[in-house]
XYZ file of C-alpha atoms in Angstrom:
384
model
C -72.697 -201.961 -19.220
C -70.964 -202.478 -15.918
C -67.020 -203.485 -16.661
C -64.300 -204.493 -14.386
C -61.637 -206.688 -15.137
C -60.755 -210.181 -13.241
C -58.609 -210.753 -10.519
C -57.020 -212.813 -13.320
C -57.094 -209.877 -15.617
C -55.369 -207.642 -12.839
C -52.519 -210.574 -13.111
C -51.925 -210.254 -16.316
C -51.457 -206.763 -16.329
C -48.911 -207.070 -13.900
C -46.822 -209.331 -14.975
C -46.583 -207.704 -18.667
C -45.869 -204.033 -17.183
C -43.104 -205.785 -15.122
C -41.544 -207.617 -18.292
C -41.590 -204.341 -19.886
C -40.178 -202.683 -17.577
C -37.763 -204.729 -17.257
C -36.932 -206.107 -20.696
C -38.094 -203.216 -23.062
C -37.443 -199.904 -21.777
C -34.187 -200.355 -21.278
C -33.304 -201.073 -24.389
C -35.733 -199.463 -26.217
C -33.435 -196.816 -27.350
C -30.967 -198.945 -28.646
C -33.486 -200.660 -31.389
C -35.010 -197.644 -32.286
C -31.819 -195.835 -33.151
C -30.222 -199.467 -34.947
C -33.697 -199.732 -36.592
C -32.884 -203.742 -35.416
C -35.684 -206.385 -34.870
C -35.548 -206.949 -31.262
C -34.732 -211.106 -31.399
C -33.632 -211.202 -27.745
C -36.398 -209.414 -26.394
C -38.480 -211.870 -28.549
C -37.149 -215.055 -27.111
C -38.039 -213.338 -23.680
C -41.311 -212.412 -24.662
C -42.223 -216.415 -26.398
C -41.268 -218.143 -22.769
C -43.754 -215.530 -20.994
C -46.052 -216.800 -23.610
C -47.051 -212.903 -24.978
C -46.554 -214.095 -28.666
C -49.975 -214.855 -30.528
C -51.249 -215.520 -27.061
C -54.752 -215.035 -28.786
C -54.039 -218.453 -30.255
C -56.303 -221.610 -28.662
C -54.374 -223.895 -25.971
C -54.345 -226.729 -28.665
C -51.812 -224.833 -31.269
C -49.912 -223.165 -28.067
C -51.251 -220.120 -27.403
C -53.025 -218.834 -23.942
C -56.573 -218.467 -26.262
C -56.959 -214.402 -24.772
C -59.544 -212.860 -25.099
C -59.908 -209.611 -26.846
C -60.067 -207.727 -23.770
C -57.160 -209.511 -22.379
C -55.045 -208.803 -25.700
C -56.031 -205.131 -25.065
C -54.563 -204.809 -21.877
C -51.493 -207.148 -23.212
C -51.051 -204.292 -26.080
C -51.278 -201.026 -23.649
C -48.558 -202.628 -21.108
C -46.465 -203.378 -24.660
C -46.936 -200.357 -26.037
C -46.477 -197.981 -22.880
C -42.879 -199.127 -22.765
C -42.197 -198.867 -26.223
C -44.735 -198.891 -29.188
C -41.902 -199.966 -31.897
C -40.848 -203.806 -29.599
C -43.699 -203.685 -28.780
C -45.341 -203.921 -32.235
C -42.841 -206.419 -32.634
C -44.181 -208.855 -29.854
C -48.041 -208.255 -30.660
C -47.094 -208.733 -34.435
C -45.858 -212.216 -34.144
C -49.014 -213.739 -34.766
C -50.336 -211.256 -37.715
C -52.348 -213.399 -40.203
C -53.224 -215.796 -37.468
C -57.145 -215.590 -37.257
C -57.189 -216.180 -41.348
C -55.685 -219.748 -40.059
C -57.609 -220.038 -36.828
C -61.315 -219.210 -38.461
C -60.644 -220.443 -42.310
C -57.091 -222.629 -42.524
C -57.642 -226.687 -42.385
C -56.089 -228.877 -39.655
C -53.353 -229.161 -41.495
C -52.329 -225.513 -41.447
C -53.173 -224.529 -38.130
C -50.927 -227.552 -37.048
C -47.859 -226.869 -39.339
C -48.239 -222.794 -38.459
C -49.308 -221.925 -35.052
C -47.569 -224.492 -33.101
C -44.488 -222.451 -34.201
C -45.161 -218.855 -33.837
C -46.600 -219.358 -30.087
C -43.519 -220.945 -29.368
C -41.038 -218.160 -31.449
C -39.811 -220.563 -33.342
C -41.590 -218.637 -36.535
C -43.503 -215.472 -37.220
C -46.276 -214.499 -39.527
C -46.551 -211.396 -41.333
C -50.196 -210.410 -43.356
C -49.523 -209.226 -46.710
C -52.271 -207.159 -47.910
C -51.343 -203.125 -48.976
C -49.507 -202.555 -52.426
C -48.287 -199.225 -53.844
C -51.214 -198.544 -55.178
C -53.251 -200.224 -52.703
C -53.579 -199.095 -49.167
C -57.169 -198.085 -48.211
C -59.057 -199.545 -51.109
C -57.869 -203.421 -50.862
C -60.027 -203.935 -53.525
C -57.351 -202.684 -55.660
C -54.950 -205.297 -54.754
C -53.134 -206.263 -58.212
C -51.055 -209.132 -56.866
C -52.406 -212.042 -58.810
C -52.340 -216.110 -58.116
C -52.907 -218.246 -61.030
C -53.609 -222.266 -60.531
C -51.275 -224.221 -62.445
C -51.844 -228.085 -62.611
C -51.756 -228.270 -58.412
C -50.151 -225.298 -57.636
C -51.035 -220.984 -57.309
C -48.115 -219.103 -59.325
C -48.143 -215.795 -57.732
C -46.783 -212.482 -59.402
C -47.239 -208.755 -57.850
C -45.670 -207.065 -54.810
C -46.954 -206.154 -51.391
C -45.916 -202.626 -49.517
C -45.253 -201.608 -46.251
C -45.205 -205.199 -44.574
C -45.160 -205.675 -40.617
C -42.283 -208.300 -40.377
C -41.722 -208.437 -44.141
C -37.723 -209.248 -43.639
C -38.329 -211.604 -40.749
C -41.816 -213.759 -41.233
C -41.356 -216.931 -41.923
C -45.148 -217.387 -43.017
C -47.529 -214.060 -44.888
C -51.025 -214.760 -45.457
C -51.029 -213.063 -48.550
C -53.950 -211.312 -50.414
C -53.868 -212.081 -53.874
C -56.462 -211.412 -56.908
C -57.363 -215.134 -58.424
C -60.663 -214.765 -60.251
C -60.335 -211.219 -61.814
C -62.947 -212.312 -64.422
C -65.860 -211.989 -61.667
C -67.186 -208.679 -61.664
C -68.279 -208.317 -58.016
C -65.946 -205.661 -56.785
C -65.764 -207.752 -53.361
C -65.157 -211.288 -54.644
C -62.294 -212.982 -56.762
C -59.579 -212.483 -53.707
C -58.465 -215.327 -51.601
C -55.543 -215.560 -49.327
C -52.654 -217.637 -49.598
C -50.333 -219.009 -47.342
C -46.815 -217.939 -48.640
C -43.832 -219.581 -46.992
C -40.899 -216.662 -46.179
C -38.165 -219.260 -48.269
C -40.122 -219.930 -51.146
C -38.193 -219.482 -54.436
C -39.269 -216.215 -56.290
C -40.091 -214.151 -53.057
C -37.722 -210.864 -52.376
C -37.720 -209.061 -49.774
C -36.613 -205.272 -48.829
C -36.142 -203.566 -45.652
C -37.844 -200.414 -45.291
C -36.167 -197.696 -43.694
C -36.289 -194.242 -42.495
C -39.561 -194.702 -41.086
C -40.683 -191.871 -38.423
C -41.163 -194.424 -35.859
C -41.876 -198.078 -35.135
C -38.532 -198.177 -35.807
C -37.488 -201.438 -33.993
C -40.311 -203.379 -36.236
C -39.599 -204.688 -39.396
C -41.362 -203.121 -42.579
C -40.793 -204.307 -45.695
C -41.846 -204.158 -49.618
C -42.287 -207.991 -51.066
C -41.959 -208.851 -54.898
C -43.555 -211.957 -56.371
C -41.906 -213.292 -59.015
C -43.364 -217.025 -60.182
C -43.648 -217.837 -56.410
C -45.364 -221.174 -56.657
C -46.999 -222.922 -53.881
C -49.193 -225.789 -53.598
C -53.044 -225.439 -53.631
C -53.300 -226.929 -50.019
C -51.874 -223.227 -48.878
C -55.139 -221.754 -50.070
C -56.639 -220.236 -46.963
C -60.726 -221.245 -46.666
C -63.052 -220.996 -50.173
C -61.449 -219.198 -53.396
C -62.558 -215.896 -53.928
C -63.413 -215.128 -50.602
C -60.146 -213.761 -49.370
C -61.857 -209.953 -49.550
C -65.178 -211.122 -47.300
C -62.819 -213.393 -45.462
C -60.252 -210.644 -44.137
C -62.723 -207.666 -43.526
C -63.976 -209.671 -40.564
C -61.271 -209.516 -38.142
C -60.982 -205.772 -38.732
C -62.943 -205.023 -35.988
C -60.892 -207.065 -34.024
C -57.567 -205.721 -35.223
C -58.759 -201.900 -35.460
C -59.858 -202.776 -31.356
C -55.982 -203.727 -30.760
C -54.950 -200.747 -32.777
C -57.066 -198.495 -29.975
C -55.177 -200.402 -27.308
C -51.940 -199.416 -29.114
C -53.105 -195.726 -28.605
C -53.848 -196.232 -25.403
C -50.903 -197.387 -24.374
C -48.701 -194.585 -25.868
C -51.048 -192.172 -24.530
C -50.251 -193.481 -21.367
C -46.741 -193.638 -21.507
C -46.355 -190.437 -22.499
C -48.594 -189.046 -19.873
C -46.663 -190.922 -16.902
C -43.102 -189.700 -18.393
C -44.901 -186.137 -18.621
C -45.809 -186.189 -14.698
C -42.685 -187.951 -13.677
C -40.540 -185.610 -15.557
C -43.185 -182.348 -14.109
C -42.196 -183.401 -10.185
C -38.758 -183.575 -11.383
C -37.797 -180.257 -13.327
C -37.396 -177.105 -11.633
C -37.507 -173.624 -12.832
C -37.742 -170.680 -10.741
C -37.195 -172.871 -7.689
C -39.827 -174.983 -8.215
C -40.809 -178.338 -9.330
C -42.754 -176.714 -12.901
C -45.864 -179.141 -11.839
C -46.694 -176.314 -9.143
C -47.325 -174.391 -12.536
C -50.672 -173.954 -13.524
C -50.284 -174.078 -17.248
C -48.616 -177.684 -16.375
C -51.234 -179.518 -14.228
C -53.508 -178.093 -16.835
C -51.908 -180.311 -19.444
C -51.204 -183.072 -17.151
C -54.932 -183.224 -16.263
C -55.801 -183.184 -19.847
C -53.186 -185.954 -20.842
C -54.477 -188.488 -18.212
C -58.054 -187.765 -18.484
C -57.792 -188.512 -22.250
C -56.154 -191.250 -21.767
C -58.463 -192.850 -19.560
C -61.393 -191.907 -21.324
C -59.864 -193.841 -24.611
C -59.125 -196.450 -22.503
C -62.914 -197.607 -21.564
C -63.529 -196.791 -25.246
C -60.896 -199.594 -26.189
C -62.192 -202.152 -23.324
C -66.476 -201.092 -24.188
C -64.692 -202.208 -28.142
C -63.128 -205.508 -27.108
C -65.842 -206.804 -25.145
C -67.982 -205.999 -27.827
C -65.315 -208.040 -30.127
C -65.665 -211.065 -27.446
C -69.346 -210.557 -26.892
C -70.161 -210.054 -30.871
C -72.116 -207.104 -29.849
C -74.265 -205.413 -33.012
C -72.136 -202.435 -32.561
C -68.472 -203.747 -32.495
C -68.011 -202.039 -35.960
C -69.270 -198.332 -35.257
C -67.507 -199.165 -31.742
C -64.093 -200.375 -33.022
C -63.802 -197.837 -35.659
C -64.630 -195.021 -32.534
C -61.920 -196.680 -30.589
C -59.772 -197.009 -33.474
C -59.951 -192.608 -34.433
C -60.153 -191.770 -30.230
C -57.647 -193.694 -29.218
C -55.125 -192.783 -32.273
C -56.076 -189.031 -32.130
C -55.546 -189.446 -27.974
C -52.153 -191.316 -29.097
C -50.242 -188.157 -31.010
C -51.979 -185.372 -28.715
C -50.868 -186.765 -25.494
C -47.394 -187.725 -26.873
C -47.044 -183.981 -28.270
C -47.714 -182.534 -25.001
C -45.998 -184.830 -23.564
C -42.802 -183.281 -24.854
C -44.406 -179.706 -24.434
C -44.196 -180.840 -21.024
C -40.187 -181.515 -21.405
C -39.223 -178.589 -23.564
C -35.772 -179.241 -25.114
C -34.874 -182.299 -23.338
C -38.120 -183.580 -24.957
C -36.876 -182.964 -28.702
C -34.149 -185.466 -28.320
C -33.779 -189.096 -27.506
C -32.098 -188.980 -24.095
C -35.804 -189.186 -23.043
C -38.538 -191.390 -24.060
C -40.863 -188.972 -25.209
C -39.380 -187.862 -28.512
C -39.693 -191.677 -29.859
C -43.429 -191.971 -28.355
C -44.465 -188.780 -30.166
C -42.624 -190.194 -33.373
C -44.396 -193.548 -32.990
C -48.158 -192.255 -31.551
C -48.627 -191.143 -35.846
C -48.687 -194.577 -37.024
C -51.600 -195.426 -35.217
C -53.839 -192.724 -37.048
C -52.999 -194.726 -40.561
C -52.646 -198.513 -40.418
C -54.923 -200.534 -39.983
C -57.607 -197.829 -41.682
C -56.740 -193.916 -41.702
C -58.449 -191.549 -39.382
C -60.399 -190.695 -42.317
C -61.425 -194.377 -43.189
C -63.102 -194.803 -39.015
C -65.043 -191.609 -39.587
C -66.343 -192.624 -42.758
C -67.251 -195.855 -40.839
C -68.589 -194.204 -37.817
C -70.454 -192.351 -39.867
C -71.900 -195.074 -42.425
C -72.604 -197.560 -39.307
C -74.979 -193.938 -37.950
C -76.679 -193.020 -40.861
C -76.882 -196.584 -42.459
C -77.896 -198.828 -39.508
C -78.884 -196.354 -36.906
C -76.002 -197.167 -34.380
């Protein structure tokens, strides 16, 4: 496959590394050590149009493609991974709405979050739940015209500060499929019933919000069923490719980060009266870091333009993105304060948070162990 991005493409990259140059990193400190959502930055980032920008023109959004979101992500993330999770988070639970929510939803919804006047969250892992979603125990019972919804929901992106969830729930437990019997529900972040707590104390991704959500007799009305009943399960394990794909560009992006701040810092520092990049044992890492990095880069973009091509194999490719990238993610940002040495185990440089925040990336969206099982299923199963 021969790959090069647009002059367009080129722009876009551009103008997001300048915005986070010059709206992130200087305050990326700040949120990290407050463990505050980042609303300011988030006003900035709705007029440059980076929130759900994956969204068609008609509900607001620029309609990127995946390739386009990846190099969105790695600008976002290369600043700071936890604002930046923040910005590319806006929009989570969007594509339920875009590829299975009526007119009527996408119109009430999306108009919103493109604009920052709302944000979604996607409610899916539990306590008990978190790589087998088929254990989800949140249920949703129709009454008369309405779902009553009981359960809770862990570890949720946004969870004190979406105004929408597209939430998982369990509604036909009587059908003994292990895959069907889940839909997803649009939950609105006011409804009566709904309780939210801030998570906190995380490692990293400190500036996003995480949150655990209770359900207590949340009703809602049966028009916030998202697409056909009982297909919530089939319904949300197609975007994972997608999402997995933008979890590679995450890596990236911290990879990166890490390795410039390593190089910059390596001209900079001197020991024995001179710069400790003249050190062998330095360029060594250095060349490592940035050849890594690259190489999980064209992993990422060969990913997302499978995702926008609907190549055969996006899912063996996303899920190799998704483990090289991740892995690429926490071994750059490690040497990365190698590089550094003391000044690297505290916050007066960026490092230390990037080496906190690269873990993350090896468990959501599907553990390092869940892409190798892929990987290795999508090999021995389909011949990929």
């Amino acid at each position: 496959m021969e790959f090069q991005l647009t002059d367009e493409q080129k722009q876009l990259r551009e103008e997001v590394r300048k915005f986070a140059e010059e709206e992130i990193r200087p305050v990326a400190t700040e949120y990290d050590v407050e463990e505050e959502y980042p609303y300011e930055v988030m006003d900035k980032a709705a007029d440059m149009g980076l929130l759900a920008p994956h969204v068609p023109v008609e509900y607001g959004g620029v309609g990127y493609s995946s390739v386009e979101n990846a190099i969105l992500t790695e600008e976002l993330f290369a600043a700071d991974p936890g604002i930046g999770l923040c910005v590319s988070s806006a929009g989570f639970g969007a594509e339920a709405l875009m590829e299975f929510g009526t007119d009527e939803q996408k119109e009430r919804v999306l108009p919103e979050v493109t604009a920052g006047d709302a944000v979604m969250g996607s409610a899916i892992s539990e306590p008990q739940a978190g790589s087998d979603v088929t254990s989800v125990a949140t249920r949703a019972e129709k009454d008369g015209d309405e779902w009553v919804i009981n359960g809770s929901k862990m570890w949720i992106t946004n969870g004190t500060v979406a105004d929408y969830f597209v939430v998982v729930c369990e509604t036909d437990p009587e059908i003994d499929d292990r895959y069907s019997g889940y839909s997803q529900i649009l939950v609105e972040g006011d409804r009566d019933g709904l309780t939210r707590d801030k998570i906190t104390g995380k490692l990293g991704i400190r500036a996003s919000d995480t949150a655990e959500l209770r359900f207590d007799d949340v009703r809602v009305p049966d028009e916030n069923l998202i697409g056909q009943r009982g297909m919530g399960f089939l319904q949300l394990m197609q975007f994972f490719d997608e999402t997995r794909t933008a979890v590679a560009a995450q890596g990236v992006g911290i990879a990166r980060g890490a390795a410039e701040r390593a190089l910059e810092y390596a001209e900079e520092r001197e020991q024995f009266d001179r710069p400790i990049s003249d050190f062998q044992a330095i360029k060594h890492k250095l060349a490592e870091m940035h050849t890594n990095t690259e190489a999980a880069r064209w992993l990422t973009y060969r990913s997302a333009w499978a995702v926008d091509n609907e190549s055969g194999d996006l899912t063996a490719l996303a899920s190799m993105a998704k483990e090289f990238a991740s892995r690429t993610a926490v071994e750059v940002a490690n040497e990365a304060v190698q590089v550094h040495g003391g000044a690297g185990y505290v916050n007066d440089h960026d490092v230390e948070r990037l080496y906190r925040d690269a873990k993350i990336t090896q468990i959501y969206e599907g553990t390092t162990e869940i892409q190798k099982n892929i990987i290795a299923r999508e090999l021995l199963d389909e011949g990929v």
